[in-house]
Short mmCIF file of C-alpha atoms in Angstrom, two decimals:
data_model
loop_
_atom_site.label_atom_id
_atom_site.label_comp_id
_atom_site.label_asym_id
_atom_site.label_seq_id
_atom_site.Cartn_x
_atom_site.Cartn_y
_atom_site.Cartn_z
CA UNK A 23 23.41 -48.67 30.09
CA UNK A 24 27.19 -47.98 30.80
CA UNK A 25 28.85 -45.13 31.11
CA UNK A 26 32.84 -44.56 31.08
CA UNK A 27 34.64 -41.85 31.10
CA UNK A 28 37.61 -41.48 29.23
CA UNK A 29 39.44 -38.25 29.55
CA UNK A 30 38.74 -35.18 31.70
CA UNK A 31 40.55 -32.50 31.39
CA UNK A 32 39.61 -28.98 33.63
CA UNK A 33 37.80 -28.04 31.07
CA UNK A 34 36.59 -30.87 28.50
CA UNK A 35 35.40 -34.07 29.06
CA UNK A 36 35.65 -37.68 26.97
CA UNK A 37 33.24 -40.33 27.53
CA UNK A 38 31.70 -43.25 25.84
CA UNK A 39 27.70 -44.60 26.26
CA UNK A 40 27.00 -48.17 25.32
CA UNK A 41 22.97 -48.81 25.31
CA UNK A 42 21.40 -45.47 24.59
CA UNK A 43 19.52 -44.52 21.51
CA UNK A 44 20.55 -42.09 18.81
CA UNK A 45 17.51 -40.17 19.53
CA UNK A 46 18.24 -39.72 23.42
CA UNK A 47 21.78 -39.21 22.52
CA UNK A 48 21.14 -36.55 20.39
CA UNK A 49 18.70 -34.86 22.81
CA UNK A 50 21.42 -34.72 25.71
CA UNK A 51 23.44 -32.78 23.01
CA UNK A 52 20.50 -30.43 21.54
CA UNK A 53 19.49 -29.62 25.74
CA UNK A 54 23.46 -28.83 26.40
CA UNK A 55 23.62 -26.58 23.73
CA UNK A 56 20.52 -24.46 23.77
CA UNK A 57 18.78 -24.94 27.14
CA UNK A 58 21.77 -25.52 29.73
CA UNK A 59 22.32 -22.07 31.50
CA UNK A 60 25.14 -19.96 31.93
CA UNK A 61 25.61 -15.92 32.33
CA UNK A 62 26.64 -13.76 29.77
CA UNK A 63 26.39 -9.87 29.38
CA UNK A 64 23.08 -8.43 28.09
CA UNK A 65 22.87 -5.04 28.41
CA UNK A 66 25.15 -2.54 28.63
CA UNK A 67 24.82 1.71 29.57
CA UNK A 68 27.04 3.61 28.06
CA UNK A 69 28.72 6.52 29.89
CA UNK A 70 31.46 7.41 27.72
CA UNK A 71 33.17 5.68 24.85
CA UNK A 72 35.75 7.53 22.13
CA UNK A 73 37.06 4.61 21.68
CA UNK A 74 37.05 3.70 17.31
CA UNK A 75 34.65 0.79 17.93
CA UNK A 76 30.79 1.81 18.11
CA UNK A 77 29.12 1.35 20.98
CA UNK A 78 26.65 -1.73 19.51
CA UNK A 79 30.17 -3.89 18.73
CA UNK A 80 31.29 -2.82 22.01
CA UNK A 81 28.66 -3.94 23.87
CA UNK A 82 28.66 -7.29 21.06
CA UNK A 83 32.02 -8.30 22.13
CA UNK A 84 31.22 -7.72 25.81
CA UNK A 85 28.41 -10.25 26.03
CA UNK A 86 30.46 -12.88 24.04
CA UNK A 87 33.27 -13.05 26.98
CA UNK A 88 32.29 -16.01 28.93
CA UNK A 89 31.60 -15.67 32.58
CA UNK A 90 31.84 -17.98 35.62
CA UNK A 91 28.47 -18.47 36.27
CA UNK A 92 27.40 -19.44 40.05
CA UNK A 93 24.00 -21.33 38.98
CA UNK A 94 22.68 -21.86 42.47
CA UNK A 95 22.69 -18.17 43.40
CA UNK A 96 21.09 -16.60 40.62
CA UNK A 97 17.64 -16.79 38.68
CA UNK A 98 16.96 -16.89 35.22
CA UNK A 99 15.63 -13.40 34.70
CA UNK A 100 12.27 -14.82 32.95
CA UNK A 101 11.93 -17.10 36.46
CA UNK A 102 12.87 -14.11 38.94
CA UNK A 103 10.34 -12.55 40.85
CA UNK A 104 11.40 -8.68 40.34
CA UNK A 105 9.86 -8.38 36.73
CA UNK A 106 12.48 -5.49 36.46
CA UNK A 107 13.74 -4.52 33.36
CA UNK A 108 17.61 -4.53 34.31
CA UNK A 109 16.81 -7.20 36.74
CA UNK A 110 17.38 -7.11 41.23
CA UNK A 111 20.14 -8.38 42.67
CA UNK A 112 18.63 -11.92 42.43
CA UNK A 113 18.89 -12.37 38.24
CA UNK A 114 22.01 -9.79 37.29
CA UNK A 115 25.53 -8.93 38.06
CA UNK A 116 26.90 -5.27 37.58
CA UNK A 117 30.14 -5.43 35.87
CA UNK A 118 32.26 -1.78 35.62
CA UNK A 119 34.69 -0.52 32.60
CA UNK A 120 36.41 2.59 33.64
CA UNK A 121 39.19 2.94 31.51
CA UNK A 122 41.44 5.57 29.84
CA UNK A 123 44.22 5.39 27.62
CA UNK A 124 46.37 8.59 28.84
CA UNK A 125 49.88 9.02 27.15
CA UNK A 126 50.04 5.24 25.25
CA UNK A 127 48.33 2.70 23.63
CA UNK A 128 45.77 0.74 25.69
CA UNK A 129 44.21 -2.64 25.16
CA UNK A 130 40.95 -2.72 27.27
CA UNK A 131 41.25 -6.37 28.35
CA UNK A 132 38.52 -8.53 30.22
CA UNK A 133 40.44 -8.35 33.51
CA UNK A 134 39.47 -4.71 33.51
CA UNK A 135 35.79 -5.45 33.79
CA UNK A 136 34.94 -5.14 38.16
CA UNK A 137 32.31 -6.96 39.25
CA UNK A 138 30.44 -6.76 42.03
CA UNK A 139 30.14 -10.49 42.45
CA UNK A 140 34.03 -11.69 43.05
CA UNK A 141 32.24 -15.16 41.91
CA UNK A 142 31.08 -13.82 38.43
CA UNK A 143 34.34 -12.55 36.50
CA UNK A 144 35.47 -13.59 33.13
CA UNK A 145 37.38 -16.74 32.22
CA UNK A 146 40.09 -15.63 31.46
CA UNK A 147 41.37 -11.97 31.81
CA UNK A 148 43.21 -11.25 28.88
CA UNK A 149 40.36 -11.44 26.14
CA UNK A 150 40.80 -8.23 24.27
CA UNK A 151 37.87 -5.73 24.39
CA UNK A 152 38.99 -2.64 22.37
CA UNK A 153 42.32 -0.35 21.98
CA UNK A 154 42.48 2.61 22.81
CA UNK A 155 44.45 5.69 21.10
CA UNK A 156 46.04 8.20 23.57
CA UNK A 157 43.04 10.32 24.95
CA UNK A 158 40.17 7.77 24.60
CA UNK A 159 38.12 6.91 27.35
CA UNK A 160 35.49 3.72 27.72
CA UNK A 161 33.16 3.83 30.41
CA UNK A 162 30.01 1.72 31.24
CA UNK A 163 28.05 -0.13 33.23
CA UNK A 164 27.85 -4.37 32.01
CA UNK A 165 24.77 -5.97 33.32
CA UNK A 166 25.46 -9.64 33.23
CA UNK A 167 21.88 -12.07 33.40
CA UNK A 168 21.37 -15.79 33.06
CA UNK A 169 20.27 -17.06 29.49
CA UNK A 170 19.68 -19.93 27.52
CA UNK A 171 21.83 -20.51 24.34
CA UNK A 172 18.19 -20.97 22.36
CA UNK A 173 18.29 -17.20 22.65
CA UNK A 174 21.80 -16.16 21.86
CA UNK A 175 24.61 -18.32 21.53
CA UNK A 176 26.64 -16.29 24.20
CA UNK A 177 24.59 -18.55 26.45
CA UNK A 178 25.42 -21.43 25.35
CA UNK A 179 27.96 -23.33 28.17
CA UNK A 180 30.06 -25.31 25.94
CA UNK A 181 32.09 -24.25 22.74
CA UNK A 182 31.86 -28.03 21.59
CA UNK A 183 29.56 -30.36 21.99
CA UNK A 184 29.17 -33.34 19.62
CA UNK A 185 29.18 -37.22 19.65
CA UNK A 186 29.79 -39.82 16.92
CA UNK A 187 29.42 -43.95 16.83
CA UNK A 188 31.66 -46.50 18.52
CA UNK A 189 34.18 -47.36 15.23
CA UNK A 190 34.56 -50.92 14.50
CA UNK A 191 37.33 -51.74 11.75
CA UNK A 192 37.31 -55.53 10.23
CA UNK A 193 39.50 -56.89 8.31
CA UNK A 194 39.19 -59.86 5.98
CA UNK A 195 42.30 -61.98 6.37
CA UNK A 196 41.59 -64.11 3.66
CA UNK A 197 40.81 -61.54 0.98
CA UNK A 198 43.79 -58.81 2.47
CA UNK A 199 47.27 -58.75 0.14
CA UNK A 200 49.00 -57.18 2.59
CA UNK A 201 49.53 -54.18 0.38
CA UNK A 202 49.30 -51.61 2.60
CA UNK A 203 47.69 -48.68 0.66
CA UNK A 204 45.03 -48.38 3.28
CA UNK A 205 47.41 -47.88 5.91
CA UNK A 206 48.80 -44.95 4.04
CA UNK A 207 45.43 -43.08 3.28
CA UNK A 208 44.21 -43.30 7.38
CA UNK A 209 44.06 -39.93 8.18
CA UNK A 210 44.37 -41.19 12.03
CA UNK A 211 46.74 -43.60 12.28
CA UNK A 212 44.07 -46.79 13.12
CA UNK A 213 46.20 -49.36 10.82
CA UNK A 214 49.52 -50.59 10.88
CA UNK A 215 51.37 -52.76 8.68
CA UNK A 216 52.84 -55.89 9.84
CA UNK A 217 54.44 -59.23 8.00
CA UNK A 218 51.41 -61.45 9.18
CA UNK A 219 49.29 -58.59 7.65
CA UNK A 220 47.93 -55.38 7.94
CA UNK A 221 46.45 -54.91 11.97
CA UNK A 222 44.24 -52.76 13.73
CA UNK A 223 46.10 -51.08 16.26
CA UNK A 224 44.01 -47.91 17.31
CA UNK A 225 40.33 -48.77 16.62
CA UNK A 226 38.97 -46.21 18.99
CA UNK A 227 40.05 -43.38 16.67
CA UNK A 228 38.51 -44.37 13.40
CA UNK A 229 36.45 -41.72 12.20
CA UNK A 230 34.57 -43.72 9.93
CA UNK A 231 35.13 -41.78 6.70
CA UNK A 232 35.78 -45.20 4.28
CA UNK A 233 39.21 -43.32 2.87
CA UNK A 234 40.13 -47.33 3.61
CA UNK A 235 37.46 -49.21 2.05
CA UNK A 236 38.24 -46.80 -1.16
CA UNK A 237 41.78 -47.47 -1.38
CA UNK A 238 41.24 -51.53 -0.90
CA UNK A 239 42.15 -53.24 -4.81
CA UNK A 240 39.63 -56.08 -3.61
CA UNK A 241 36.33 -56.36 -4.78
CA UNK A 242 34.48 -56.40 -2.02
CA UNK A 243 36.88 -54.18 -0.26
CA UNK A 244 38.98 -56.50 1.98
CA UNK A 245 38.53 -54.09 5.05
CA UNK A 246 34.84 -53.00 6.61
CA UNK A 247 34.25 -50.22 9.03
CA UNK A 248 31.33 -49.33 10.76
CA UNK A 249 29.82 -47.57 13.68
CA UNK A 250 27.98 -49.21 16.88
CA UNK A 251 24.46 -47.28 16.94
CA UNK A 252 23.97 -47.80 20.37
CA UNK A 253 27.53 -46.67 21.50
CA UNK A 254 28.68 -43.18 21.16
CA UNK A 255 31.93 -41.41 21.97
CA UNK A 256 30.79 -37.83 23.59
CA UNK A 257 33.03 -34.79 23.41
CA UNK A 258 31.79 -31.76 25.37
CA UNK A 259 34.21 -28.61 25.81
CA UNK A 260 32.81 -26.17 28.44
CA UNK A 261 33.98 -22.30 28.17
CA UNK A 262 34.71 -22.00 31.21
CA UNK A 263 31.27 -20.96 32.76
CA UNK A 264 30.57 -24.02 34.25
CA UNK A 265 32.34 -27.06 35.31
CA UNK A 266 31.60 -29.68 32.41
CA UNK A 267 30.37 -32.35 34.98
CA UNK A 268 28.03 -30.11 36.38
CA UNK A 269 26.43 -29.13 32.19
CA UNK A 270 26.06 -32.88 31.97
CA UNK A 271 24.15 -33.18 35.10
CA UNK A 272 22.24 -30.04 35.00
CA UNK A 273 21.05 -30.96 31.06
CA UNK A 274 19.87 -34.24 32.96
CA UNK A 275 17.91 -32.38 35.37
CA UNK A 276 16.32 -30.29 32.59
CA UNK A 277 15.72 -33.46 30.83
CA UNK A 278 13.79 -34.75 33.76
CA UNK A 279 11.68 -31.61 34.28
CA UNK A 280 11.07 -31.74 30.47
CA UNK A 281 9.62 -34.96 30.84
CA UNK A 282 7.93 -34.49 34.19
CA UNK A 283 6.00 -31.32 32.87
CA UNK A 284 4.28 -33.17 29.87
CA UNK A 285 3.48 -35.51 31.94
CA UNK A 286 1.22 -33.17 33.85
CA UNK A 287 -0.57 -32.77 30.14
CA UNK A 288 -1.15 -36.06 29.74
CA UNK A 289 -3.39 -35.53 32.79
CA UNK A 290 -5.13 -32.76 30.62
CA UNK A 291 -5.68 -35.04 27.93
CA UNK A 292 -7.12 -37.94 29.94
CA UNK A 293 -9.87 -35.73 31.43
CA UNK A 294 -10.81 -34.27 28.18
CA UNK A 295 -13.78 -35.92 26.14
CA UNK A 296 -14.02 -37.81 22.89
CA UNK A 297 -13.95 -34.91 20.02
CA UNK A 298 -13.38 -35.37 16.20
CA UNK A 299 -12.54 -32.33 13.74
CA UNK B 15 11.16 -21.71 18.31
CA UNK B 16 9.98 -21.53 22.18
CA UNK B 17 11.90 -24.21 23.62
CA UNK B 18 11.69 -24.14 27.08
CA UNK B 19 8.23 -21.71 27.59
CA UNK B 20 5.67 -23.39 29.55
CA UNK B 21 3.45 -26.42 28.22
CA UNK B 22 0.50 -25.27 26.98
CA UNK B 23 -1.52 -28.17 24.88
CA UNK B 24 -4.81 -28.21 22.76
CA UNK B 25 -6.49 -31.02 22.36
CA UNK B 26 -7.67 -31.17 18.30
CA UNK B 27 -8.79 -34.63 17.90
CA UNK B 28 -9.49 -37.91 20.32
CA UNK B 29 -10.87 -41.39 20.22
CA UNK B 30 -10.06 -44.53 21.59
CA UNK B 31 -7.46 -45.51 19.65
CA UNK B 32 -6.61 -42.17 17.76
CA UNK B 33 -5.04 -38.68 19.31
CA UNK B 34 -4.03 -35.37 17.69
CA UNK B 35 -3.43 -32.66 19.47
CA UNK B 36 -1.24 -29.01 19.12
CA UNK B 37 1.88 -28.50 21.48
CA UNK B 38 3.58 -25.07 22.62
CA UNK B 39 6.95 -24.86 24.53
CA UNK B 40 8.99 -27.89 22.71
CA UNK B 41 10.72 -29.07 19.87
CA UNK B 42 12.62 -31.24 17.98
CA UNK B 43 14.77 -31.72 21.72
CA UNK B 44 11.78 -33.49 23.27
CA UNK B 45 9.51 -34.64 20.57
CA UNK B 46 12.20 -36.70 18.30
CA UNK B 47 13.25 -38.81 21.35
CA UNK B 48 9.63 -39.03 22.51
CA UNK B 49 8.44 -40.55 18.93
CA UNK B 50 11.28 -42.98 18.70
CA UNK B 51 10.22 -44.21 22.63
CA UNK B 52 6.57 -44.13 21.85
CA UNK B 53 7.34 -46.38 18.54
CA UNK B 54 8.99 -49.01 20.29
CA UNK B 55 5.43 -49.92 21.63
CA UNK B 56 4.10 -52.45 19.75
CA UNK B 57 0.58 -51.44 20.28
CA UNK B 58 1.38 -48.06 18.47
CA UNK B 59 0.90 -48.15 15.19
CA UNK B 60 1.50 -44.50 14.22
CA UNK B 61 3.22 -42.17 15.99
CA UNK B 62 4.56 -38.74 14.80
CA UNK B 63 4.92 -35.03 15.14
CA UNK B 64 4.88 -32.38 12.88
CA UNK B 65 6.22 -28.84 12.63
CA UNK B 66 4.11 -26.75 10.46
CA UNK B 67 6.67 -24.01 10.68
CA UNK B 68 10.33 -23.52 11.71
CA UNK B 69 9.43 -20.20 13.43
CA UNK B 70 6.60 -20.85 15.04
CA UNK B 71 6.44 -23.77 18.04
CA UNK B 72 2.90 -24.91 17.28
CA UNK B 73 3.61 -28.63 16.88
CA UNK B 74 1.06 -31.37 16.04
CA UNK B 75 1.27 -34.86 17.55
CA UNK B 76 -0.82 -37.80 16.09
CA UNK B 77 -0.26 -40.72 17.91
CA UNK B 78 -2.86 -43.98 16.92
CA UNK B 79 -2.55 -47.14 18.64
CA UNK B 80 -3.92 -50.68 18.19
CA UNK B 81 -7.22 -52.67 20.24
CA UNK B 82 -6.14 -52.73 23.71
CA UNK B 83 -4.87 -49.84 24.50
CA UNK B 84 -5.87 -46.16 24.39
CA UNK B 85 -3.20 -43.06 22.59
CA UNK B 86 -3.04 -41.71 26.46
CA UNK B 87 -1.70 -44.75 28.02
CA UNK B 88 0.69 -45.26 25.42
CA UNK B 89 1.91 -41.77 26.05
CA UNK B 90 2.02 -41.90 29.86
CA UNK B 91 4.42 -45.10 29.43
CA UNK B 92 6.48 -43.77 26.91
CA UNK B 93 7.32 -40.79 29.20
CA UNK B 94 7.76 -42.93 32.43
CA UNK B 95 10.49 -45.39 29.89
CA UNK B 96 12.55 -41.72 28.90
CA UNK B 97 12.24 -40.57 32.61
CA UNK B 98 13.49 -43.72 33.66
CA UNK B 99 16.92 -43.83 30.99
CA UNK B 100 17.00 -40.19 31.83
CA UNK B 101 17.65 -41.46 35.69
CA UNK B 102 19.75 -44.53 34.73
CA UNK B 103 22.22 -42.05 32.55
CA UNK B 104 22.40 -39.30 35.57
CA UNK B 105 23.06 -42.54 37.94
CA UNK B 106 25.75 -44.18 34.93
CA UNK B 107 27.05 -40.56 34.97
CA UNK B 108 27.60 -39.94 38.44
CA UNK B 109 28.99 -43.57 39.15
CA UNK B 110 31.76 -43.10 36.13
CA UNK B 111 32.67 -39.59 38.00
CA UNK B 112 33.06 -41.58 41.36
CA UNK B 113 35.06 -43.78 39.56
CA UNK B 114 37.01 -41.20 38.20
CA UNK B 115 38.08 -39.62 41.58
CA UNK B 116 39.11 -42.68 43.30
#
């Protein structure tokens, strides 16, 4: 198993895994996107809103603005001993809207959300909420919990999260006529024409979609692409909540406990007796 | 689905080389990767699971194995093998990041 890392950017991460199986690959992606968690807002009291929206799209749009989530010093509500509806100080962060537009136009923007944990604020703070007319007033109370994104995808940590086979592009020297038509139809740029022939010059970005292969005269196509299925190019794009490093290694650790759990039931099973249905 | 509720498993049907039982708190997350690790076996000679309905998490395993070894062992080292790549990935993982910040 290898593991490199191509690109990381502060917020989305490249890599490529040689020796895993599709199955565990896929797994990885399925725990990142619905069991990796992150905070999001849940419920919201209303004080006061005039503003046009209702308050049910108010409070919508609230809970979709991703948060910095501090994993380590929260529970998940579900895990927290309080069993409190709105949750203790332990499994929720209070965020505040007080805001009134008086002689303008307002836009209520995510920076105007306070929070009572300087850790938990939105990622960025000009995400528009609502406007506000001269007059209107929004006031409430956010309560802000840890989810998973199984329940709502406001919980989910990433906003991408896919991965696709190692490319490998062949070409057939003998059979190629050097007549360039499948250089024109590559959507991403893999082949270039030369005078000793047509040459693969950016392999890594094939996407595998055979627009080549159809454009080749020959019969058999003179050009064969195909995808490594034990190699896979990841792409993960965090929202912001969490640093993608630490998704990756926390899906890894929910992996584990996945794994570690059954394997308490196995235990069940072995002490059970013999029974047909 | 449940995914990530607690385990809870029923037992519907064992022998020594044959096991079906009913399985609350996962899905297609754990059990797809778990079948393809259990088939690799070559003493299994059937292994699958089965979701009776999208919205419901009641999921049936049937695992049956060959002479020599019993459903339970087969299981036990098909979850040690994923808990083992599951490590080797984290380590791979951790070792590219090192790399990475050199």
């Amino acid at each position: 198993m290898d593991l490199r890392i191509l690109e990381k950017n502060e917020n989305s991460m490249r890599f490529v895994v040689t020796g895993i199986s599709t199955p565990l690959a896929n797994t990885l992606r399925r725990i990142i996107l619905a069991e990796v968690p992150c905070m999001a807002i849940d419920d919201v009291i209303m004080i006061e809103n005039s503003s046009v929206l209702h308050d049910e799209i108010l409070a919508l749009r609230l809970g979709l603005i991703p948060l910095k989530t501090d994993l380590d010093g929260y529970n998940l509500p579900e895990e927290c001993t309080c069993n409190s509806e709105l949750g203790c100080n332990l499994c929720r962060v209070v965020l505040t809207l007080d805001v009134e537009a008086v002689d303008e136009t307002r836009t209520v923007y995510s920076e105007d959300l306070v929070s009572e944990d300087p850790n938990i604020v939105p990622v960025s703070s000009k995400i528009p909420i609502v406007k506000l007319a001269p007059g209107q007033k929004v006031r409430l109370e956010a309560y802000a919990k840890l989810g998973r994104g199984v329940a709502h995808a406001k919980w989910q940590p990433v906003s991408a999260c896919a991965y696709r086979y190692v490319p490998t592009v062949e070409i057939d020297k003998d059979v190629c006529d050097n007549c360039g038509d499948c250089v024109d139809v590559c959507p991403v740029g893999v082949l270039e024409k030369t005078e000793d022939g047509v040459k693969v010059v950016n392999e890594f970005e094939c996407t595998l979609c055979e627009d080549c292969v159809d454009a080749c005269k020959k019969n058999p196509a003179a050009i064969k692409v195909s995808g490594n299925r034990e190699a896979f190019v990841f792409y993960i794009e965090s929202t912001g909540a969490l640093p993608v490093e630490r998704i990756i290694t926390e899906a890894l650790e929910i992996y584990k406990s996945k794994f570690k759990e059954f394997a308490n039931q196995i235990a069940v099973i072995r002490n059970g007796s013999e029974k047909t249905d | 689905m449940n995914e990530g509720r607690k385990m809870q498993l029923k037992v519907l049907k064992k022998t020594s080389q044959e096991l079906k039982f009913e399985v609350e708190g996962e899905g297609h997350t754990f059990w797809n990767l778990l079948e393809s690790v259990l088939l690799e076996d070559d003493k299994v000679e059937f292994a699958s699971y089965n979701v009776p309905h999208p919205l419901i998490s009641n999921i049936i395993v049937s695992i049956r194995t060959k002479e020599g070894k019993k459903p339970e062992e087969a299981l036990q080292e098909a979850v040690d093998k994923a808990l083992q790549r599951g490590e080797e990935l984290n380590e791979a993982f951790i070792r590219a990041l090192e790399e990475l910040n050199k």
